[in-house]
Amino acid sequence: ELTAAAVRRHTAHLLELGLIADHGPTGTVAPRRGRPARYFVATDAAHADLTDTSAELATQTLEFLREVAGEDGVERFAAWRATELERRYGGVLQRAGDSPQERVEALASALSADGYAATVRQVGDGFALQLCQGHCPVQPVAEEFPLLCEAETQAFGRLLNIHVQRLATLAGGGHVCTTH
């Protein structure tokens, strides 16, 4: 319920603090009347502010699991976590119906409620959809254990019942996690 001027003032302040950065539009963006649209992404400093010390404990736990149970133990954990994602979001997607657009939007909404700042955008003439996650609560852990991102991608494919492909991850250095 902020005015456009208030949003610009807050955005300018976030830019000044280095918490967001200008980022050009991606995909097909229709031109609008009025001020030119600006697009922003969270910077590394913002992601660091949004992360707490539990990531350090989680990373240490997975390192211990790898030491005790080997890579197989870490893989089994990633698979278990993916199954939990499917369990958590499965009902939401069932209620969304059969439309791929509605299902992806329902997944984005559920992910956003869990802190992933997810959005959906159409690519090309609506031929494809991209699910973009602007924040990742497990990013510091996934940087060392990218298997978590791979398992999440597979879970998204099963949830949406379509082939998906991960194009970028925050843990891998991308400005968002992008699933096509």
XYZ file of N, CA, C and O in Angstrom:
720
model
N 0.820 -1.189 0.000
C 0.000 0.000 0.000
C 0.867 1.257 0.000
O 0.499 2.257 0.596
N 2.024 1.178 -0.665
C 2.906 2.338 -0.761
C 2.640 3.084 -2.054
O 2.247 2.491 -3.059
N 2.903 4.370 -2.045
C 2.804 5.149 -3.275
C 4.016 4.831 -4.148
O 5.035 4.319 -3.667
N 3.905 5.164 -5.434
C 5.030 4.943 -6.347
C 6.262 5.716 -5.869
O 7.388 5.220 -5.942
N 6.056 6.919 -5.362
C 7.184 7.727 -4.867
C 7.850 7.048 -3.672
O 9.086 7.049 -3.556
N 7.055 6.461 -2.787
C 7.622 5.773 -1.622
C 8.422 4.550 -2.061
O 9.501 4.288 -1.522
N 7.920 3.824 -3.037
C 8.648 2.652 -3.544
C 9.979 3.099 -4.140
O 11.021 2.486 -3.877
N 9.967 4.179 -4.920
C 11.221 4.692 -5.506
C 12.203 5.117 -4.412
O 13.398 4.872 -4.510
N 11.694 5.734 -3.345
C 12.556 6.172 -2.243
C 13.189 4.958 -1.554
O 14.391 4.934 -1.287
N 12.397 3.921 -1.280
C 12.925 2.712 -0.650
C 13.915 2.005 -1.575
O 14.961 1.527 -1.129
N 13.588 1.953 -2.853
C 14.481 1.312 -3.826
C 15.808 2.064 -3.893
O 16.876 1.445 -3.907
N 15.747 3.387 -3.922
C 16.977 4.190 -3.960
C 17.828 3.924 -2.718
O 19.062 3.818 -2.808
N 17.169 3.788 -1.577
C 17.900 3.514 -0.334
C 18.559 2.133 -0.383
O 19.725 1.978 0.020
N 17.846 1.125 -0.873
C 18.430 -0.216 -1.001
C 19.607 -0.213 -1.970
O 20.612 -0.894 -1.734
N 19.494 0.557 -3.068
C 20.617 0.690 -4.008
C 21.812 1.330 -3.320
O 22.950 0.887 -3.472
N 21.539 2.373 -2.556
C 22.587 3.099 -1.835
C 23.314 2.180 -0.845
O 24.536 2.256 -0.699
N 22.565 1.301 -0.203
C 23.150 0.367 0.763
C 23.853 -0.813 0.093
O 24.524 -1.598 0.751
N 23.679 -0.935 -1.221
C 24.298 -2.053 -1.939
C 23.570 -3.368 -1.755
O 24.149 -4.435 -1.962
N 22.289 -3.321 -1.374
C 21.523 -4.545 -1.142
C 20.794 -5.024 -2.388
O 20.402 -6.191 -2.463
N 20.601 -4.115 -3.355
C 20.043 -4.497 -4.642
C 20.888 -3.842 -5.726
O 21.610 -2.878 -5.471
N 20.795 -4.391 -6.934
C 21.533 -3.837 -8.072
C 20.608 -3.840 -9.280
O 19.739 -4.698 -9.416
N 20.822 -2.854 -10.152
C 20.088 -2.820 -11.417
C 20.419 -4.060 -12.218
O 21.574 -4.484 -12.279
N 19.410 -4.621 -12.829
C 19.613 -5.780 -13.688
C 18.681 -5.642 -14.865
O 17.482 -5.433 -14.681
N 19.216 -5.735 -16.048
C 18.393 -5.594 -17.243
C 17.308 -6.642 -17.317
O 17.419 -7.711 -16.717
N 16.241 -6.351 -18.038
C 15.162 -7.337 -18.168
C 15.642 -8.571 -18.922
O 16.535 -8.503 -19.750
N 15.043 -9.690 -18.593
C 15.332 -10.927 -19.308
C 14.043 -11.431 -19.908
O 12.960 -11.096 -19.451
N 14.145 -12.217 -20.937
C 12.933 -12.706 -21.588
C 12.291 -11.602 -22.403
O 12.886 -10.578 -22.709
N 11.052 -11.785 -22.747
C 10.311 -10.818 -23.538
C 9.573 -9.891 -22.604
O 8.753 -10.323 -21.810
N 9.873 -8.605 -22.697
C 9.219 -7.617 -21.858
C 8.561 -6.596 -22.767
O 9.231 -5.961 -23.586
N 7.257 -6.453 -22.639
C 6.524 -5.490 -23.463
C 6.796 -4.082 -22.945
O 6.768 -3.845 -21.742
N 7.071 -3.127 -23.844
C 7.298 -1.751 -23.407
C 6.020 -1.168 -22.800
O 4.915 -1.523 -23.199
N 6.214 -0.293 -21.822
C 5.078 0.349 -21.160
C 5.184 1.842 -21.304
O 6.244 2.380 -21.596
N 4.086 2.512 -21.062
C 4.094 3.974 -21.053
C 4.621 4.442 -19.705
O 4.598 3.709 -18.727
N 5.080 5.681 -19.661
C 5.551 6.246 -18.400
C 7.040 6.018 -18.204
O 7.798 5.860 -19.158
N 7.441 6.016 -16.956
C 8.862 5.829 -16.630
C 9.333 4.482 -17.166
O 8.600 3.507 -17.127
N 10.581 4.438 -17.634
C 11.092 3.136 -18.082
C 11.163 2.163 -16.906
O 11.503 2.551 -15.787
N 10.812 0.932 -17.168
C 10.844 -0.090 -16.113
C 12.290 -0.354 -15.706
O 13.188 -0.347 -16.538
N 12.480 -0.548 -14.421
C 13.793 -0.929 -13.911
C 13.640 -2.269 -13.234
O 12.624 -2.557 -12.611
N 14.655 -3.084 -13.334
C 14.644 -4.423 -12.765
C 15.801 -4.531 -11.792
O 16.887 -4.006 -12.050
N 15.559 -5.197 -10.680
C 16.565 -5.288 -9.637
C 16.741 -6.732 -9.191
O 15.818 -7.541 -9.284
N 17.922 -7.025 -8.692
C 18.201 -8.316 -8.067
C 18.892 -8.044 -6.736
O 19.523 -7.006 -6.553
N 18.746 -8.992 -5.830
C 19.440 -8.889 -4.548
C 20.930 -9.135 -4.773
O 21.314 -9.993 -5.554
N 21.755 -8.370 -4.093
C 23.206 -8.542 -4.198
C 23.670 -9.610 -3.210
O 22.904 -10.072 -2.361
N 24.944 -9.973 -3.311
C 25.511 -10.930 -2.358
C 25.379 -10.414 -0.924
O 25.130 -11.194 0.004
N 25.531 -9.103 -0.752
C 25.403 -8.518 0.595
C 23.992 -8.727 1.141
O 23.816 -9.030 2.326
N 22.987 -8.597 0.287
C 21.605 -8.814 0.729
C 21.379 -10.272 1.097
O 20.747 -10.572 2.112
N 21.888 -11.177 0.259
C 21.735 -12.600 0.570
C 22.426 -12.934 1.887
O 21.907 -13.726 2.671
N 23.569 -12.324 2.134
C 24.280 -12.581 3.391
C 23.456 -12.082 4.581
O 23.399 -12.737 5.622
N 22.782 -10.931 4.415
C 21.936 -10.404 5.487
C 20.733 -11.307 5.750
O 20.224 -11.357 6.855
N 20.265 -12.007 4.718
C 19.089 -12.861 4.855
C 19.432 -14.254 5.366
O 18.550 -15.059 5.621
N 20.710 -14.537 5.516
C 21.155 -15.861 5.949
C 21.525 -15.800 7.421
O 22.130 -14.845 7.875
N 21.162 -16.833 8.147
C 21.555 -16.878 9.551
C 22.623 -17.963 9.748
O 23.031 -18.625 8.807
N 23.047 -18.144 10.964
C 24.144 -19.075 11.232
C 23.733 -20.534 11.148
O 24.580 -21.414 11.235
N 22.457 -20.815 10.964
C 22.047 -22.214 10.847
C 22.637 -22.855 9.597
O 22.828 -24.072 9.554
N 22.954 -22.051 8.576
C 23.566 -22.593 7.367
C 24.930 -23.201 7.679
O 25.295 -24.239 7.119
N 25.670 -22.576 8.566
C 26.977 -23.111 8.946
C 26.817 -24.470 9.623
O 27.537 -25.423 9.314
N 25.847 -24.575 10.512
C 25.589 -25.839 11.183
C 25.141 -26.901 10.173
O 25.595 -28.055 10.221
N 24.268 -26.523 9.234
C 23.792 -27.476 8.224
C 24.952 -27.969 7.358
O 25.043 -29.163 7.048
N 25.828 -27.066 6.965
C 26.984 -27.456 6.159
C 27.876 -28.414 6.935
O 28.326 -29.435 6.407
N 28.132 -28.091 8.196
C 28.956 -28.974 9.021
C 28.297 -30.341 9.187
O 28.983 -31.370 9.173
N 26.986 -30.360 9.319
C 26.265 -31.625 9.463
C 26.424 -32.479 8.215
O 26.684 -33.684 8.297
N 26.284 -31.867 7.038
C 26.448 -32.620 5.793
C 27.900 -33.055 5.583
O 28.153 -34.133 5.045
N 28.840 -32.229 6.009
C 30.246 -32.635 5.928
C 30.487 -33.859 6.809
O 31.177 -34.796 6.409
N 29.907 -33.847 8.005
C 30.027 -34.989 8.913
C 29.368 -36.230 8.306
O 29.940 -37.317 8.332
N 28.174 -36.043 7.726
C 27.472 -37.159 7.086
C 28.320 -37.746 5.960
O 28.430 -38.968 5.833
N 28.942 -36.885 5.161
C 29.804 -37.362 4.073
C 30.990 -38.144 4.633
O 31.374 -39.180 4.100
N 31.555 -37.663 5.749
C 32.699 -38.337 6.354
C 32.300 -39.707 6.926
O 33.021 -40.684 6.787
N 31.127 -39.770 7.544
C 30.680 -40.997 8.199
C 30.032 -41.975 7.226
O 30.300 -43.177 7.273
N 29.196 -41.466 6.325
C 28.422 -42.344 5.441
C 28.843 -42.247 3.980
O 28.249 -42.912 3.132
N 29.805 -41.387 3.676
C 30.269 -41.248 2.297
C 29.312 -40.433 1.445
O 28.298 -39.924 1.924
N 29.660 -40.307 0.163
C 28.822 -39.552 -0.775
C 27.419 -40.134 -0.849
O 26.446 -39.402 -1.041
N 27.315 -41.449 -0.691
C 26.007 -42.095 -0.736
C 25.080 -41.540 0.344
O 23.895 -41.343 0.114
N 25.623 -41.274 1.507
C 24.824 -40.709 2.589
C 24.300 -39.326 2.236
O 23.139 -38.998 2.504
N 25.141 -38.503 1.614
C 24.733 -37.157 1.200
C 23.678 -37.263 0.090
O 22.686 -36.531 0.101
N 23.879 -38.176 -0.847
C 22.900 -38.376 -1.925
C 21.560 -38.823 -1.360
O 20.505 -38.356 -1.821
N 21.593 -39.719 -0.393
C 20.345 -40.186 0.220
C 19.641 -39.049 0.950
O 18.413 -38.926 0.906
N 20.409 -38.156 1.596
C 19.800 -37.003 2.254
C 19.151 -36.082 1.226
O 18.024 -35.613 1.425
N 19.858 -35.805 0.129
C 19.309 -34.923 -0.916
C 18.026 -35.514 -1.498
O 17.050 -34.796 -1.729
N 18.002 -36.829 -1.714
C 16.801 -37.486 -2.232
C 15.660 -37.397 -1.218
O 14.505 -37.147 -1.583
N 15.983 -37.586 0.056
C 14.964 -37.466 1.102
C 14.392 -36.049 1.136
O 13.185 -35.856 1.224
N 15.276 -35.043 1.030
C 14.830 -33.650 1.049
C 13.928 -33.358 -0.139
O 12.914 -32.659 -0.018
N 14.269 -33.894 -1.314
C 13.431 -33.704 -2.507
C 12.053 -34.338 -2.292
O 11.033 -33.750 -2.663
N 12.026 -35.504 -1.673
C 10.746 -36.163 -1.371
C 9.918 -35.311 -0.417
O 8.699 -35.193 -0.568
N 10.580 -34.689 0.541
C 9.877 -33.802 1.473
C 9.307 -32.578 0.755
O 8.208 -32.127 1.069
N 10.064 -32.025 -0.208
C 9.538 -30.910 -1.007
C 8.283 -31.340 -1.761
O 7.295 -30.604 -1.812
N 8.333 -32.518 -2.350
C 7.179 -33.029 -3.083
C 5.984 -33.224 -2.151
O 4.852 -32.900 -2.512
N 6.233 -33.751 -0.973
C 5.153 -33.941 -0.007
C 4.567 -32.596 0.406
O 3.364 -32.415 0.457
N 5.444 -31.635 0.649
C 5.010 -30.314 1.127
C 4.187 -29.562 0.082
O 3.192 -28.930 0.408
N 4.618 -29.623 -1.173
C 3.973 -28.817 -2.214
C 2.996 -29.601 -3.091
O 2.283 -29.010 -3.888
N 2.961 -30.913 -2.946
C 2.116 -31.739 -3.808
C 0.652 -31.344 -3.783
O 0.003 -31.223 -4.825
N 0.096 -31.150 -2.595
C -1.320 -30.768 -2.481
C -1.614 -29.430 -3.114
O -2.656 -29.237 -3.750
N -0.697 -28.492 -2.959
C -0.864 -27.162 -3.546
C -0.969 -27.277 -5.064
O -1.830 -26.649 -5.688
N -0.109 -28.087 -5.659
C -0.123 -28.225 -7.114
C -1.332 -29.023 -7.595
O -1.860 -28.738 -8.662
N -1.787 -29.980 -6.824
C -2.999 -30.716 -7.203
C -4.191 -29.772 -7.263
O -5.003 -29.845 -8.184
N -4.292 -28.880 -6.297
C -5.398 -27.914 -6.279
C -5.292 -26.899 -7.404
O -6.274 -26.274 -7.768
N -4.094 -26.723 -7.956
C -3.887 -25.736 -9.021
C -4.480 -26.194 -10.353
O -4.652 -25.388 -11.254
N -4.744 -27.468 -10.494
C -5.338 -27.969 -11.734
C -4.298 -28.526 -12.684
O -3.192 -28.877 -12.281
N -4.666 -28.590 -13.971
C -3.823 -29.230 -14.979
C -3.011 -28.256 -15.823
O -2.085 -28.659 -16.514
N -3.350 -26.984 -15.801
C -2.654 -25.997 -16.621
C -1.213 -25.831 -16.138
O -0.985 -25.522 -14.964
N -0.231 -26.029 -17.040
C 1.172 -25.840 -16.618
C 1.416 -24.449 -16.030
O 2.112 -24.317 -15.021
N 0.836 -23.414 -16.628
C 1.003 -22.048 -16.128
C 0.508 -21.947 -14.682
O 1.205 -21.426 -13.814
N -0.683 -22.447 -14.425
C -1.250 -22.363 -13.079
C -0.454 -23.201 -12.088
O -0.274 -22.808 -10.935
N 0.043 -24.336 -12.529
C 0.818 -25.200 -11.634
C 2.156 -24.540 -11.268
O 2.577 -24.554 -10.116
N 2.827 -23.950 -12.255
C 4.103 -23.274 -11.987
C 3.865 -22.067 -11.078
O 4.631 -21.819 -10.143
N 2.778 -21.319 -11.329
C 2.474 -20.168 -10.471
C 2.149 -20.613 -9.043
O 2.540 -19.946 -8.081
N 1.457 -21.738 -8.894
C 1.158 -22.259 -7.557
C 2.446 -22.669 -6.847
O 2.612 -22.416 -5.650
N 3.371 -23.289 -7.592
C 4.653 -23.669 -6.998
C 5.435 -22.427 -6.586
O 6.006 -22.367 -5.491
N 5.447 -21.402 -7.440
C 6.152 -20.156 -7.109
C 5.571 -19.516 -5.857
O 6.314 -19.041 -4.989
N 4.265 -19.527 -5.745
C 3.616 -18.945 -4.569
C 3.991 -19.722 -3.308
O 4.306 -19.122 -2.268
N 3.987 -21.048 -3.388
C 4.355 -21.868 -2.236
C 5.820 -21.667 -1.860
O 6.158 -21.564 -0.675
N 6.684 -21.592 -2.866
C 8.100 -21.361 -2.588
C 8.310 -19.986 -1.953
O 9.112 -19.834 -1.028
N 7.594 -18.983 -2.445
C 7.719 -17.635 -1.882
C 7.301 -17.616 -0.419
O 7.932 -16.944 0.404
N 6.248 -18.349 -0.093
C 5.802 -18.423 1.303
C 6.884 -19.032 2.189
O 6.939 -18.748 3.389
N 7.766 -19.832 1.590
C 8.865 -20.448 2.334
C 10.178 -19.671 2.221
O 11.233 -20.179 2.585
N 10.121 -18.450 1.681
C 11.296 -17.588 1.670
C 12.132 -17.601 0.412
O 13.225 -17.040 0.384
N 11.641 -18.196 -0.683
C 12.436 -18.293 -1.902
C 12.231 -17.121 -2.872
O 12.884 -17.076 -3.900
N 11.329 -16.205 -2.591
C 11.077 -15.046 -3.463
C 10.946 -15.476 -4.923
O 11.664 -15.021 -5.798
N 10.017 -16.388 -5.171
C 9.882 -17.007 -6.492
C 8.893 -16.245 -7.376
O 7.886 -15.728 -6.900
N 9.216 -16.190 -8.654
C 8.342 -15.584 -9.653
C 8.316 -16.486 -10.884
O 9.164 -17.372 -11.037
N 7.352 -16.234 -11.755
C 7.220 -16.980 -13.001
C 7.229 -15.979 -14.137
O 6.610 -14.918 -14.049
N 7.924 -16.321 -15.213
C 7.882 -15.462 -16.404
C 7.763 -16.339 -17.637
O 8.262 -17.466 -17.677
N 7.065 -15.779 -18.621
C 6.939 -16.474 -19.893
C 8.153 -16.159 -20.746
O 8.681 -15.061 -20.709
N 8.571 -17.139 -21.513
C 9.718 -16.980 -22.392
C 9.215 -17.083 -23.821
O 8.390 -17.937 -24.144
N 9.739 -16.222 -24.669
C 9.288 -16.209 -26.060
C 7.840 -15.787 -26.132
O 7.404 -14.885 -25.431
N 7.079 -16.437 -26.948
C 5.659 -16.127 -27.097
C 4.818 -16.966 -26.167
O 3.727 -17.424 -26.525
N 5.300 -17.206 -24.967
C 4.569 -18.013 -24.010
C 4.787 -19.491 -24.210
O 4.125 -20.316 -23.597
N 5.743 -19.837 -25.076
C 6.031 -21.245 -25.367
C 6.579 -21.960 -24.144
O 6.324 -23.133 -23.941
N 7.326 -21.256 -23.336
C 7.950 -21.869 -22.162
C 7.780 -20.952 -20.962
O 7.507 -19.759 -21.101
N 7.969 -21.528 -19.795
C 7.887 -20.782 -18.545
C 9.197 -20.947 -17.794
O 9.858 -21.979 -17.897
N 9.555 -19.913 -17.052
C 10.720 -20.006 -16.190
C 10.301 -19.679 -14.766
O 9.625 -18.677 -14.520
N 10.698 -20.546 -13.861
C 10.500 -20.334 -12.443
C 11.798 -19.740 -11.915
O 12.865 -20.358 -12.054
N 11.715 -18.546 -11.363
C 12.913 -17.858 -10.864
C 12.798 -17.702 -9.351
O 11.779 -17.250 -8.849
N 13.851 -18.100 -8.652
C 13.900 -17.976 -7.206
C 14.956 -16.919 -6.876
O 16.146 -17.138 -7.064
N 14.489 -15.772 -6.384
C 15.391 -14.656 -6.118
C 16.167 -14.772 -4.823
O 17.119 -14.047 -4.591
N 15.766 -15.695 -3.974
C 16.483 -15.938 -2.717
C 16.458 -17.438 -2.452
O 15.504 -18.119 -2.818
N 17.498 -17.930 -1.842
C 17.562 -19.351 -1.510
C 17.996 -19.489 -0.061
O 19.159 -19.199 0.263
N 17.087 -19.916 0.811
C 17.457 -20.065 2.214
C 18.568 -21.083 2.461
O 19.228 -21.027 3.488
N 18.800 -21.993 1.511
C 19.852 -22.997 1.699
C 21.085 -22.713 0.828
O 21.954 -23.573 0.698
N 21.176 -21.522 0.265
C 22.274 -21.196 -0.650
C 23.659 -21.478 -0.078
O 24.472 -22.115 -0.750
N 23.960 -21.047 1.151
C 25.320 -21.309 1.656
C 25.642 -22.803 1.737
O 26.782 -23.199 1.529
N 24.650 -23.628 2.013
C 24.856 -25.071 2.089
C 24.977 -25.642 0.668
O 25.849 -26.462 0.378
N 24.106 -25.164 -0.233
C 24.108 -25.655 -1.614
C 25.388 -25.280 -2.351
O 25.772 -25.952 -3.312
N 26.080 -24.227 -1.926
C 27.352 -23.870 -2.559
C 28.353 -25.006 -2.397
O 29.122 -25.293 -3.293
N 28.341 -25.642 -1.252
C 29.252 -26.762 -1.012
C 28.642 -28.102 -1.436
O 29.354 -29.036 -1.761
N 27.326 -28.174 -1.444
C 26.622 -29.410 -1.783
C 25.610 -29.150 -2.901
O 24.396 -29.116 -2.656
N 26.080 -28.944 -4.137
C 25.175 -28.632 -5.252
C 24.177 -29.751 -5.549
O 23.187 -29.542 -6.247
N 24.412 -30.908 -4.979
C 23.477 -32.021 -5.116
C 22.088 -31.630 -4.604
O 21.074 -32.126 -5.097
N 22.023 -30.710 -3.639
C 20.734 -30.234 -3.139
C 19.954 -29.537 -4.245
O 18.734 -29.723 -4.369
N 20.631 -28.748 -5.068
C 19.973 -28.053 -6.189
C 19.497 -29.054 -7.235
O 18.401 -28.923 -7.786
N 20.332 -30.044 -7.505
C 19.961 -31.068 -8.494
C 18.729 -31.844 -8.036
O 17.813 -32.093 -8.833
N 18.683 -32.209 -6.767
C 17.541 -32.954 -6.240
C 16.275 -32.089 -6.254
O 15.192 -32.576 -6.568
N 16.426 -30.803 -5.954
C 15.292 -29.883 -5.999
C 14.740 -29.775 -7.422
O 13.525 -29.806 -7.629
N 15.632 -29.688 -8.394
C 15.213 -29.615 -9.794
C 14.416 -30.858 -10.181
O 13.361 -30.760 -10.823
N 14.901 -32.012 -9.792
C 14.185 -33.256 -10.092
C 12.817 -33.273 -9.414
O 11.828 -33.716 -10.011
N 12.738 -32.765 -8.197
C 11.456 -32.706 -7.486
C 10.487 -31.779 -8.220
O 9.298 -32.091 -8.349
N 10.988 -30.651 -8.724
C 10.127 -29.727 -9.479
C 9.553 -30.430 -10.705
O 8.379 -30.275 -11.026
N 10.382 -31.185 -11.407
C 9.915 -31.908 -12.581
C 8.814 -32.897 -12.233
O 7.803 -32.997 -12.943
N 8.995 -33.623 -11.137
C 7.972 -34.585 -10.721
C 6.704 -33.868 -10.254
O 5.595 -34.285 -10.572
N 6.855 -32.771 -9.518
C 5.691 -32.010 -9.056
C 4.884 -31.441 -10.218
O 3.662 -31.455 -10.205
N 5.594 -30.914 -11.207
C 4.925 -30.270 -12.338
C 4.533 -31.271 -13.421
O 3.791 -30.935 -14.340
N 5.079 -32.466 -13.316
C 4.824 -33.532 -14.288
C 5.224 -33.113 -15.706
O 4.516 -33.382 -16.681
N 6.358 -32.406 -15.793
C 6.923 -31.991 -17.082
C 8.445 -32.029 -16.973
O 8.999 -32.037 -15.876
N 9.088 -32.046 -18.128
C 10.551 -31.977 -18.142
C 10.966 -30.559 -17.747
O 10.445 -29.587 -18.287
N 11.868 -30.440 -16.799
C 12.400 -29.137 -16.415
C 13.915 -29.172 -16.528
O 14.530 -30.242 -16.496
N 14.491 -27.990 -16.661
C 15.949 -27.888 -16.750
C 16.389 -26.697 -15.928
O 15.850 -25.599 -16.069
N 17.362 -26.910 -15.070
C 17.911 -25.825 -14.259
C 18.924 -25.082 -15.109
O 19.878 -25.669 -15.611
N 18.705 -23.782 -15.281
C 19.607 -22.967 -16.087
C 20.662 -22.263 -15.247
O 21.764 -22.019 -15.731
N 20.301 -21.902 -14.014
C 21.239 -21.189 -13.149
C 20.818 -21.375 -11.701
O 19.643 -21.616 -11.417
N 21.800 -21.261 -10.816
C 21.510 -21.293 -9.378
C 22.261 -20.167 -8.689
O 23.332 -19.746 -9.146
N 21.686 -19.686 -7.611
C 22.389 -18.715 -6.786
C 23.658 -19.337 -6.218
O 24.708 -18.695 -6.177
N 23.574 -20.603 -5.831
C 24.727 -21.295 -5.262
C 25.852 -21.423 -6.285
O 27.030 -21.463 -5.926
N 25.490 -21.476 -7.566
C 26.481 -21.584 -8.631
C 26.942 -20.235 -9.153
O 27.675 -20.155 -10.132
N 26.477 -19.141 -8.543
C 26.922 -17.808 -8.937
C 25.916 -17.013 -9.764
O 26.188 -15.889 -10.151
N 24.743 -17.582 -10.057
C 23.725 -16.866 -10.810
C 23.070 -15.793 -9.944
O 23.171 -15.806 -8.720
N 22.371 -14.849 -10.602
C 21.694 -13.812 -9.821
C 20.333 -14.293 -9.314
O 19.753 -13.687 -8.429
N 19.814 -15.384 -9.876
C 18.625 -16.090 -9.405
C 18.779 -17.561 -9.746
O 19.575 -17.918 -10.599
N 18.000 -18.396 -9.073
C 17.888 -19.792 -9.501
C 16.820 -19.807 -10.582
O 15.703 -19.341 -10.345
N 17.166 -20.304 -11.741
C 16.230 -20.301 -12.861
C 15.989 -21.721 -13.327
O 16.932 -22.430 -13.689
N 14.720 -22.122 -13.306
C 14.327 -23.437 -13.787
C 13.426 -23.227 -14.988
O 12.419 -22.524 -14.906
N 13.778 -23.801 -16.121
C 13.047 -23.633 -17.384
C 12.117 -24.814 -17.571
O 12.480 -25.934 -17.350
